[in-house]
Amino acid sequence: MLAVLLPSLLLAEGPREADVEAAYLFDFGKFMQAPVHASSEFRIGIMGRNPFGGTLDKLTARETLDGRPMRVVRVGSIEEARLCDILFVGESEGSGVDHIISTLTGSPVLTVSRIPGFLQRGGMIQFVVVQNHVRFEVNLAAAKDSHIQLSSELLRVAAQVVDEQPGGGQR
Amino acid sequence: MKKSALASPSISWKLMRMNVLVSAIALILASVSFLAYDSWSFRQNILHSLGTEAEIIGSNSISALTFDDADAAGTTLSALRSSPHVVSALILTPDGQPFASYLRDSHSPHVIPAALTGGASIQDWRRGDDLLLASRIQFRGKVLGTVYIQSDTTEIKDRIRRYALIAGAILFVCLLSALVLTSSMRRVIADPITALAAVAQTVSREKDYSIRAGASQESDEIGVLVQSFNEMLAQIQQRDGALIESQDALEQRIEERTAELQSANRELEAFSYSVAHDLRGPLDSVGNIVFLVAQADLSGVDDHTREMLTTLPAVTSRMSGLIDDLLNLSRSKSTTLHLEPLDLSRMAGEIFRDLSLAEPDRVVQVEISPGLFAIADEGLARVVLANLLGNAWKYSAHANPARIEFGTFLQGKESVFYVRDNGAGFDPRLKSRLFQPFQRLHAQSDFVGTGIGLATVARIVERHGGRIWADGEIGKGASFYFTLS
């Protein structure tokens, strides 16, 4: 059964995965709790190449989360990334992932990527395609290290939940 | 007795029927209303728990709907397996597409979803015997979908069946206890009434008011009824006795009065007889003296005295006639009858001969039918004829020519004798007084008489078992009729 969230996502085969990921990215905010951020905005940062086109911008336009207006920002530096609530790491950043993650550790930023092995390298959520279906995997330990609480609801629908420190050490 | 034996079961039967009916109605009413309320509240309970389940499923499906995970939603729905009455469930996406579903078993019907009306977040429907409940799934102000849960109502039906079973059992027990109660009620109510009815029947049949109903030990209405009934009987008995007593007293008084009257009457008759009888002796002497005086030389007597002396014989003879009549009247009652065959024609002839000897100057046409026979007392029959023929002779004195008939005719099987004249007659309005003693219809100056004759005749005729009557008119003569049976 192919269940879909939004009719607009049915438009074409090509952009479908990216659109679904954009929607998930937007929804993750509803299932997480992080220490109070300095910024009054709920920022979703995109580091590296943007695979969503304008979809994410459209989704977040005029949306608020817990009273904070949502905003999609292009992130060029680690410092900028630190100000985001959710950071999507583009596939173009493949080599710099370790640096980004280690720098952000301890900051309440939910890191999301589709880069393979993202979780093993200390990332928090990784998009995967299971049976032609966009799903995601979660690294609970990484989230905890950054004081981000992920809702059990979110974990329930995760394709896989791992709970390990970067480098493969079990906690 | 047979009737009262039938009356007893009838009252007991009525009592039992009443008992059973009352308890059955009470029980059925109570059961039905209780059952109705219970079914309703139980249905509300089912809906409430369905609502709770729908809410839990809804909130557990938020992430599944958000992240398009139908398997997770299916897993959530399969938790309904712990509710055996839920037959099927379904989650719809906001655009009406099925997202996940649940069926209890392969026979279970699929949910046929219905749209929630208006802004309702929860709603329920009937689906045949089943209940369908829908609840909107909302998260952070957004509608993510709708969950439908359909539950069967076998639980309610089981409950109703159990209730009916219990009510039936209680009804049966009620019936049994009604039977038991009836027998005790019969002892308390029906039996005394039956006994009372039997006594009432006996009293009304035998008119015996001395019977009493057996006193009831209870001081209830039946006891009062029995007591009142007995009191009523006592009163009737008392009145009955008083009535009989006063009737007896009355009869006795009548007998006494009659006896007194009869003895007074006898004394009176004896007195009049003795007076008449005792007067006869001196009167005969006076008559002799008057005769002698009439024969004597009256030359030395003045005219006035002589005239008075010449009237004396007539006066004494009238007095003698009055005394004869009185004696006849007395005898007519007291003498015993010597009945014998009599030739009334001959007797009448003799009487007419005497009458014409007494008044040789009168010219009277007398017509006596020959061969008039009757069975009667000779002396009394002579008194009857002498009176009737004498009256006819007397009252026809002014008729010219005077005419007197004595004859008979048959009326039915009876021989009626008659004496008819063409004399003065009488006023028919006074007919009833003709045969009463001392009643005269004519002035003494017109016709002399004592007023006893016809009364004597009537008594004699009555003593012979006959009747006497008369008709006539003033100036047109009179007819007297009599029978001697």
XYZ file of C-alpha atoms in Angstrom:
656
model
C 0.000 0.000 0.000
C 1.365 3.313 -1.022
C 0.088 5.825 1.432
C 0.895 9.421 0.735
C 0.645 12.481 2.844
C 0.007 15.227 0.394
C -1.652 15.028 -3.017
C 0.924 17.413 -4.483
C 3.596 14.833 -3.828
C 1.999 12.558 -6.373
C 2.804 14.903 -9.184
C 5.958 13.196 -10.409
C 8.156 10.244 -9.688
C 11.396 12.217 -9.716
C 10.972 14.775 -7.001
C 8.919 12.484 -4.818
C 11.623 11.269 -2.450
C 12.990 14.751 -1.915
C 9.519 16.140 -1.301
C 8.750 13.436 1.235
C 12.047 14.151 2.950
C 11.215 17.863 3.008
C 7.890 17.113 4.659
C 9.552 14.822 7.214
C 12.164 17.427 7.918
C 9.386 19.896 8.601
C 7.547 17.411 10.831
C 10.558 16.320 12.952
C 10.241 19.566 14.862
C 6.926 18.433 16.234
C 8.412 15.287 17.753
C 11.466 16.731 19.461
C 12.245 18.747 22.529
C 15.436 20.738 22.912
C 16.763 23.228 25.522
C 15.633 26.796 24.916
C 17.272 28.331 21.867
C 18.565 31.867 21.738
C 16.781 32.472 18.468
C 13.126 33.382 18.440
C 12.754 31.578 15.119
C 12.585 27.848 14.513
C 15.335 27.454 11.976
C 15.795 24.588 9.580
C 19.228 24.924 8.125
C 20.420 23.366 4.868
C 24.136 22.847 4.611
C 25.584 22.066 1.258
C 23.558 21.356 -1.857
C 19.762 21.823 -1.426
C 17.895 18.790 -2.847
C 14.412 20.158 -2.042
C 14.280 23.081 -4.399
C 11.573 25.400 -3.049
C 9.460 22.663 -1.472
C 10.697 23.136 2.046
C 10.345 26.890 1.837
C 6.742 26.471 0.697
C 5.976 24.010 3.468
C 7.319 26.236 6.225
C 5.936 29.490 4.909
C 3.834 31.188 7.619
C 4.109 28.095 9.831
C 4.926 28.371 13.499
C 6.069 25.801 16.020
C 5.368 26.452 19.699
C 4.881 30.094 18.828
C 8.158 30.403 16.896
C 7.879 31.229 13.196
C 9.624 28.657 11.027
C 12.331 29.615 8.681
C 14.532 27.771 6.210
C 18.082 29.048 6.057
C 21.140 28.231 3.896
C 24.037 27.468 6.201
C 27.593 28.210 5.071
C 29.530 27.804 8.341
C 29.546 25.747 11.520
C 28.804 28.870 13.521
C 25.678 29.452 11.492
C 24.752 25.796 11.897
C 24.913 26.143 15.683
C 21.994 28.617 15.532
C 19.683 26.097 13.789
C 17.152 23.770 15.430
C 17.408 21.224 12.655
C 20.347 20.939 10.321
C 20.096 19.016 7.029
C 23.537 18.003 5.830
C 23.587 17.699 2.069
C 25.302 14.851 0.272
C 27.856 17.352 -1.018
C 29.251 17.611 2.499
C 30.240 13.926 2.560
C 33.859 14.473 3.582
C 33.195 17.172 6.151
C 30.546 15.326 8.043
C 32.809 14.167 10.856
C 34.017 17.693 11.471
C 30.528 19.137 11.428
C 29.209 16.540 13.855
C 32.031 16.772 16.295
C 31.801 20.546 16.325
C 28.061 20.534 16.909
C 28.144 17.892 19.666
C 26.646 19.418 22.817
C 24.672 22.012 20.830
C 20.875 21.366 20.608
C 20.834 20.920 16.855
C 19.054 17.915 15.316
C 21.305 16.684 12.551
C 19.635 14.994 9.579
C 21.181 13.618 6.397
C 20.815 10.994 3.699
C 24.555 10.343 3.633
C 25.112 6.592 4.170
C 26.696 5.791 7.555
C 25.582 9.146 8.951
C 24.407 7.584 12.218
C 27.607 5.637 12.715
C 29.522 8.863 12.417
C 27.505 10.545 15.162
C 24.541 11.907 13.138
C 21.071 11.768 14.686
C 18.626 10.960 11.857
C 19.327 9.381 8.523
C 16.881 9.061 5.621
C 16.816 5.627 3.980
C 14.688 4.136 1.247
C 13.042 0.888 2.222
C 11.047 -0.913 -0.473
C 10.751 2.231 -2.512
C 9.563 4.065 0.564
C 11.267 6.917 2.391
C 11.956 5.990 5.998
C 14.435 7.155 8.571
C 16.763 5.728 11.173
C 17.550 7.330 14.504
C 20.680 7.470 16.680
C 19.218 8.043 20.102
C 22.591 8.382 21.893
C 23.708 11.180 19.591
C 20.463 13.069 20.257
C 20.868 12.615 23.989
C 24.438 13.917 23.902
C 23.079 17.145 22.452
C 20.255 17.217 25.064
C 17.622 16.663 22.382
C 14.682 14.526 23.424
C 13.023 12.628 20.618
C 9.416 11.603 21.120
C 8.683 7.927 21.518
C 6.142 8.401 18.744
C 8.914 9.307 16.388
C 10.989 6.341 17.490
C 8.020 4.068 16.925
C 7.915 4.833 13.230
C 11.643 4.867 12.758
C 12.965 2.131 10.463
C 15.729 1.525 12.976
C 16.822 3.030 16.266
C 20.466 2.741 17.286
C 21.838 3.831 20.588
C 25.636 4.062 20.142
C 28.449 6.541 20.484
C 30.375 7.646 17.433
C 32.952 5.066 16.626
C 30.663 2.115 17.295
C 30.970 2.066 21.128
C 27.835 0.913 22.854
C 26.519 2.969 25.749
C -74.608 -26.493 49.908
C -73.243 -27.346 46.514
C -73.431 -23.732 45.519
C -71.376 -22.597 48.507
C -68.851 -25.305 47.788
C -68.416 -23.749 44.355
C -68.193 -20.236 45.706
C -65.088 -20.982 47.780
C -62.613 -21.816 45.007
C -63.932 -18.907 43.019
C -62.824 -16.398 45.653
C -59.520 -18.188 46.234
C -58.986 -18.291 42.508
C -59.636 -14.568 42.275
C -57.222 -13.925 45.122
C -54.545 -16.047 43.501
C -55.050 -14.460 40.138
C -54.814 -11.040 41.745
C -51.608 -11.975 43.561
C -49.986 -13.431 40.493
C -51.131 -10.576 38.314
C -49.887 -7.891 40.672
C -46.505 -9.480 41.206
C -46.113 -10.320 37.531
C -46.985 -6.815 36.421
C -44.709 -5.267 39.030
C -41.860 -7.553 38.099
C -42.301 -7.159 34.355
C -42.553 -3.388 34.621
C -39.517 -3.247 36.871
C -37.533 -5.631 34.654
C -38.440 -3.869 31.440
C -37.655 -0.403 32.745
C -34.508 -1.611 34.443
C -33.483 -3.459 31.310
C -34.212 -0.449 29.112
C -32.177 1.795 31.356
C -29.425 -0.761 31.673
C -29.265 -1.346 27.911
C -29.099 2.358 27.333
C -26.427 2.964 29.951
C -24.538 -0.117 28.859
C -24.588 1.157 25.294
C -23.308 4.487 26.579
C -20.559 2.588 28.392
C -19.639 0.725 25.243
C -19.592 3.970 23.276
C -17.497 5.578 25.987
C -14.926 2.817 26.014
C -14.938 2.756 22.203
C -14.296 6.490 22.310
C -11.397 5.985 24.701
C -9.949 3.255 22.517
C -10.370 5.423 19.424
C -8.592 8.277 21.151
C -5.694 6.069 22.223
C -5.388 4.600 18.766
C -5.629 8.075 17.296
C -2.856 9.490 19.428
C -0.717 6.405 18.830
C -1.207 6.814 15.088
C -0.073 10.430 14.896
C 3.495 9.663 14.016
C 2.486 6.836 11.708
C 0.216 9.217 9.812
C 2.792 11.977 9.862
C 5.590 9.800 8.566
C 3.359 7.698 6.328
C 3.950 4.446 8.217
C 0.908 2.278 7.552
C 2.536 -0.753 9.163
C 2.951 1.101 12.426
C -0.709 2.173 12.250
C -1.709 -1.431 11.539
C 0.241 -2.548 14.593
C -1.500 0.069 16.680
C -4.885 -1.083 15.415
C -4.071 -4.728 16.117
C -3.974 -3.809 19.815
C -7.796 -3.889 19.504
C -7.552 -7.665 19.587
C -7.730 -7.343 23.362
C -11.286 -5.980 22.956
C -13.236 -9.040 21.795
C -16.339 -7.067 20.843
C -14.537 -4.804 18.366
C -15.213 -6.406 14.982
C -13.342 -4.019 12.733
C -11.474 -0.728 12.662
C -10.175 1.653 10.053
C -7.976 4.740 9.830
C -8.676 7.194 7.018
C -6.400 9.959 5.832
C -7.960 13.446 5.662
C -8.579 13.008 1.930
C -10.639 9.892 2.625
C -8.063 7.264 1.631
C -7.821 4.124 3.770
C -4.546 4.192 5.706
C -4.747 1.129 7.951
C -7.482 -1.351 8.863
C -8.239 -4.109 11.318
C -10.585 -7.111 11.164
C -11.289 -9.355 14.149
C -11.620 -12.376 11.877
C -12.279 -13.197 8.270
C -16.078 -13.028 8.762
C -16.003 -9.558 10.234
C -17.558 -6.847 8.099
C -15.389 -4.056 6.770
C -16.054 -0.649 8.195
C -18.153 1.447 5.867
C -16.985 4.881 6.896
C -19.349 7.795 7.253
C -18.323 11.425 7.221
C -18.241 13.207 10.539
C -20.797 15.970 10.454
C -19.749 19.543 11.047
C -16.991 20.155 13.503
C -17.695 17.075 15.604
C -14.512 15.328 16.723
C -16.361 12.171 17.768
C -19.587 10.616 16.533
C -21.389 7.275 16.583
C -23.857 5.420 14.362
C -25.794 2.198 14.357
C -24.703 -0.348 11.772
C -27.395 -3.008 11.949
C -26.835 -4.564 15.361
C -23.365 -3.052 15.543
C -22.176 0.282 16.843
C -19.793 2.397 14.775
C -17.754 5.159 16.355
C -15.519 7.666 14.598
C -12.952 9.941 16.147
C -10.851 12.599 14.460
C -7.089 12.360 14.874
C -5.660 15.807 15.505
C -2.150 16.884 16.230
C -0.978 20.401 16.865
C -4.151 21.871 15.394
C -4.026 19.757 12.260
C -6.339 16.950 11.280
C -4.234 13.931 10.427
C -7.024 11.457 9.826
C -10.047 9.676 11.291
C -10.209 6.422 13.200
C -13.347 4.230 12.954
C -14.114 1.405 15.373
C -17.063 -0.938 14.907
C -18.238 -3.048 17.862
C -20.881 -5.747 18.013
C -23.616 -5.596 20.648
C -23.659 -9.270 21.597
C -22.648 -8.077 25.044
C -25.934 -6.161 25.328
C -27.874 -9.108 23.936
C -26.196 -11.475 26.378
C -27.120 -9.136 29.168
C -30.759 -8.944 27.995
C -30.899 -12.721 27.764
C -29.499 -13.038 31.282
C -31.992 -10.485 32.563
C -34.927 -12.262 30.902
C -33.751 -15.533 32.425
C -33.497 -14.019 35.915
C -36.867 -12.236 35.537
C -38.474 -15.478 34.364
C -37.046 -17.333 37.345
C -38.295 -14.647 39.735
C -41.704 -14.707 38.036
C -41.866 -18.441 38.567
C -40.945 -18.023 42.226
C -43.590 -15.270 42.479
C -46.192 -17.604 41.045
C -45.266 -20.284 43.550
C -45.346 -17.863 46.463
C -48.675 -16.482 45.180
C -50.049 -20.023 45.339
C -48.737 -20.448 48.869
C -49.992 -17.011 49.891
C -53.404 -17.737 48.407
C -53.912 -20.759 50.565
C -53.132 -18.709 53.665
C -55.287 -15.840 52.361
C -58.053 -18.296 51.746
C -57.939 -19.285 55.383
C -58.002 -15.638 56.442
C -60.392 -14.141 53.876
C -62.173 -16.606 51.635
C -63.155 -19.205 54.244
C -64.908 -16.793 56.636
C -66.758 -15.231 53.686
C -67.777 -18.650 52.386
C -68.999 -19.653 55.832
C -70.916 -16.393 56.082
C -72.475 -16.942 52.643
C -73.543 -20.473 53.663
C -75.188 -19.153 56.838
C -76.917 -16.388 54.832
C -78.267 -18.973 52.392
C -79.528 -21.199 55.207
C -81.230 -18.240 56.882
C -82.929 -17.095 53.681
C -84.030 -20.640 52.812
C -85.304 -21.747 56.200
C -86.398 -18.339 57.480
C -84.729 -19.309 60.736
C -83.369 -16.133 62.261
C -81.959 -17.872 65.327
C -78.943 -19.134 63.303
C -75.674 -17.245 63.867
C -72.505 -17.084 61.778
C -69.366 -18.367 63.475
C -67.600 -15.418 65.099
C -64.283 -14.480 63.504
C -61.281 -14.104 65.797
C -59.974 -11.270 63.646
C -61.145 -7.732 64.264
C -60.755 -6.883 60.572
C -63.488 -5.971 58.086
C -64.564 -9.607 57.733
C -64.877 -9.871 61.511
C -66.961 -6.695 61.489
C -69.058 -8.113 58.631
C -69.768 -11.324 60.519
C -70.565 -9.387 63.679
C -72.874 -6.977 61.849
C -74.577 -9.879 60.103
C -75.215 -11.558 63.448
C -76.493 -8.313 64.956
C -78.796 -7.868 61.992
C -80.113 -11.417 62.453
C -80.690 -10.721 66.133
C -82.662 -7.594 65.293
C -84.730 -9.439 62.696
C -85.386 -12.223 65.155
C -86.440 -9.723 67.812
C -88.778 -7.923 65.416
C -90.172 -11.167 64.128
C -90.963 -12.219 67.704
C -92.551 -8.875 68.510
C -94.636 -9.072 65.345
C -95.921 -12.557 66.130
C -96.590 -11.510 69.712
C -98.581 -8.443 68.707
C -100.463 -10.463 66.084
C -101.397 -13.033 68.724
C -102.437 -10.287 71.135
C -104.535 -8.686 68.405
C -106.289 -11.945 67.536
C -106.937 -12.636 71.174
C -108.365 -9.161 71.629
C -110.626 -9.622 68.602
C -111.838 -12.944 69.993
C -112.502 -11.361 73.368
C -114.357 -8.447 71.820
C -116.403 -10.785 69.604
C -117.296 -12.909 72.582
C -118.255 -9.817 74.564
C -120.362 -8.542 71.684
C -122.045 -11.907 71.217
C -122.867 -12.203 74.887
C -124.141 -8.614 74.941
C -126.247 -9.403 71.881
C -127.617 -12.549 73.509
C -128.424 -10.666 76.693
C -130.148 -7.995 74.633
C -132.200 -10.556 72.734
C -133.039 -12.439 75.910
C -134.026 -9.150 77.470
C -136.281 -8.136 74.541
C -137.799 -11.610 74.463
C -138.517 -11.619 78.185
C -139.882 -8.076 78.035
C -142.171 -9.021 75.120
C -143.135 -12.244 76.816
C -143.796 -10.634 80.194
C -145.814 -7.826 78.565
C -148.101 -10.348 76.872
C -149.795 -11.497 80.110
C -150.867 -8.030 81.335
C -151.792 -7.022 77.780
C -154.129 -10.013 77.478
C -155.784 -8.910 80.729
C -156.072 -5.348 79.401
C -157.597 -6.777 76.184
C -160.179 -8.753 78.165
C -161.056 -5.708 80.249
C -161.354 -3.573 77.113
C -163.651 -6.196 75.565
C -165.794 -6.248 78.699
C -165.877 -2.455 78.818
C -166.918 -2.393 75.147
C -169.768 -4.788 75.927
C -170.874 -2.778 78.966
C -173.614 -0.119 79.013
C -171.984 3.142 78.179
C -175.123 5.280 78.354
C -173.948 7.134 81.446
C -170.703 8.081 79.918
C -170.085 11.348 78.108
C -169.291 11.330 74.401
C -165.627 12.159 74.763
C -164.956 9.289 77.172
C -166.996 6.910 75.013
C -164.991 7.822 71.932
C -161.724 7.168 73.776
C -163.072 3.861 75.071
C -163.999 2.713 71.536
C -160.407 3.321 70.303
C -158.967 1.147 73.080
C -159.469 -2.253 71.269
C -157.539 -1.039 68.207
C -154.673 0.280 70.357
C -154.398 -2.881 72.381
C -154.491 -5.029 69.233
C -151.659 -2.942 67.709
C -149.641 -3.420 70.890
C -150.364 -7.117 70.730
C -149.158 -7.172 67.095
C -145.909 -5.374 68.108
C -145.262 -7.911 70.822
C -145.931 -10.757 68.377
C -143.452 -9.250 65.956
C -140.798 -8.875 68.647
C -141.318 -12.480 69.722
C -141.079 -13.594 66.098
C -137.829 -11.674 65.670
C -136.389 -13.349 68.733
C -137.574 -16.745 67.688
C -136.301 -16.307 64.139
C -132.802 -16.498 65.551
C -133.068 -18.781 68.469
C -135.453 -21.557 67.488
C -134.066 -24.702 65.957
C -135.136 -25.409 62.359
C -137.497 -28.328 61.667
C -137.169 -28.627 57.894
C -140.060 -30.308 56.053
C -141.750 -30.106 52.661
C -144.360 -27.323 52.680
C -147.194 -26.285 50.356
C -146.616 -22.542 50.233
C -149.636 -21.987 47.944
C -151.987 -23.366 50.561
C -150.264 -21.416 53.344
C -150.635 -18.183 51.337
C -154.332 -18.925 50.800
C -154.876 -19.315 54.541
C -153.075 -16.023 55.251
C -155.178 -14.142 52.670
C -158.285 -15.608 54.180
C -157.298 -14.276 57.633
C -156.485 -10.869 56.125
C -159.817 -10.574 54.370
C -161.631 -11.699 57.539
C -159.898 -8.873 59.396
C -160.837 -6.328 56.698
C -163.974 -7.713 54.980
C -164.627 -4.398 53.164
C -161.419 -4.487 51.056
C -161.590 -5.672 47.501
C -158.201 -7.195 46.477
C -157.379 -9.240 43.383
C -155.195 -12.058 44.738
C -153.358 -14.362 42.389
C -151.528 -17.311 43.929
C -149.605 -19.682 41.654
C -150.650 -23.230 42.512
C -148.222 -25.884 43.717
C -145.522 -23.716 45.252
C -143.481 -26.129 47.305
C -140.409 -25.598 49.485
C -138.483 -27.333 52.241
C -138.481 -25.113 55.287
C -139.487 -24.732 58.921
C -143.249 -24.422 58.928
C -143.574 -21.828 61.704
C -140.889 -19.591 60.279
C -142.131 -19.960 56.683
C -145.545 -18.843 57.899
C -143.930 -15.770 59.518
C -142.208 -14.954 56.181
C -145.364 -15.263 54.101
C -147.525 -13.518 56.709
C -145.187 -10.550 56.690
C -144.666 -10.264 52.913
C -148.345 -10.867 52.044
C -149.451 -8.677 54.964
C -147.239 -5.845 53.715
C -148.599 -6.234 50.199
C -152.129 -6.168 51.610
C -151.370 -3.159 53.750
C -149.498 -1.003 51.203
C -151.990 -1.647 48.424
C -154.804 -0.204 50.517
C -154.983 2.949 48.386
C -154.786 1.128 45.036
C -158.007 0.564 43.134
C -158.273 -2.203 42.263
C -155.558 -3.620 44.555
C -153.722 -6.537 43.082
C -151.339 -9.027 44.755
C -149.381 -11.858 43.147
C -147.496 -14.751 44.769
C -145.505 -16.913 42.389
C -142.170 -18.372 41.436
C -139.663 -18.465 38.554
C -136.383 -20.210 37.878
C -133.170 -18.250 38.034
C -130.353 -20.548 37.020
C -131.070 -23.677 39.056
C -132.701 -21.723 41.847
C -136.402 -21.286 42.481
C -137.109 -17.660 43.254
C -140.432 -16.887 45.024
C -141.942 -13.448 44.640
C -144.694 -11.337 46.152
C -145.810 -8.435 43.951
C -148.311 -5.699 44.602
C -149.443 -2.507 42.884
C -149.432 -0.452 46.079
C -147.464 2.494 47.403
C -144.042 1.063 46.503
C -140.857 2.611 47.959
C -138.008 4.890 47.132
C -135.405 2.579 45.496
C -132.609 4.740 46.901
C -133.568 3.534 50.371
C -133.542 -0.116 49.330
C -130.624 -0.948 51.643
C -132.584 0.088 54.733
C -135.591 -2.145 53.937
C -134.370 -5.180 55.846
C -132.916 -3.404 58.903
C -134.977 -3.507 62.117
C -136.986 -0.420 63.165
C -136.428 1.272 59.790
C -139.665 2.573 58.246
C -139.982 4.101 54.758
C -143.537 5.370 55.266
C -145.142 7.646 57.842
C -147.070 5.986 60.639
C -150.043 8.141 59.626
C -150.065 6.640 56.101
C -149.429 3.010 56.985
C -149.224 1.634 60.526
C -146.283 -0.694 61.233
C -143.593 -1.689 63.665
C -140.553 -1.705 61.330
C -139.603 -5.176 62.524
C -141.345 -7.401 59.995
C -138.914 -7.295 57.052
C -135.918 -7.610 59.385
C -137.486 -10.781 60.787
C -138.161 -12.095 57.250
C -134.563 -11.423 56.196
C -133.183 -13.295 59.203
C -135.403 -16.294 58.595
C -134.449 -16.450 54.890
C -130.776 -16.238 55.816
C -131.186 -19.005 58.390
C -132.551 -21.174 55.599
C -129.494 -20.379 53.502
C -131.482 -18.220 51.079
C -131.406 -14.649 49.882
C -133.930 -11.830 49.836
C -134.088 -8.663 47.751
C -136.682 -6.218 46.488
C -137.397 -3.647 43.836
C -140.017 -1.020 43.499
C -140.840 2.597 42.863
C -142.937 5.117 44.721
C -146.592 4.758 43.592
C -145.875 1.849 41.304
C -145.925 -1.069 43.671
C -143.206 -3.301 45.132
C -141.832 -6.760 44.422
C -140.077 -8.908 47.016
C -138.006 -11.895 45.942
C -136.582 -14.667 48.119
C -135.059 -18.106 47.836
C -135.089 -20.986 50.296
C -132.234 -23.221 49.212
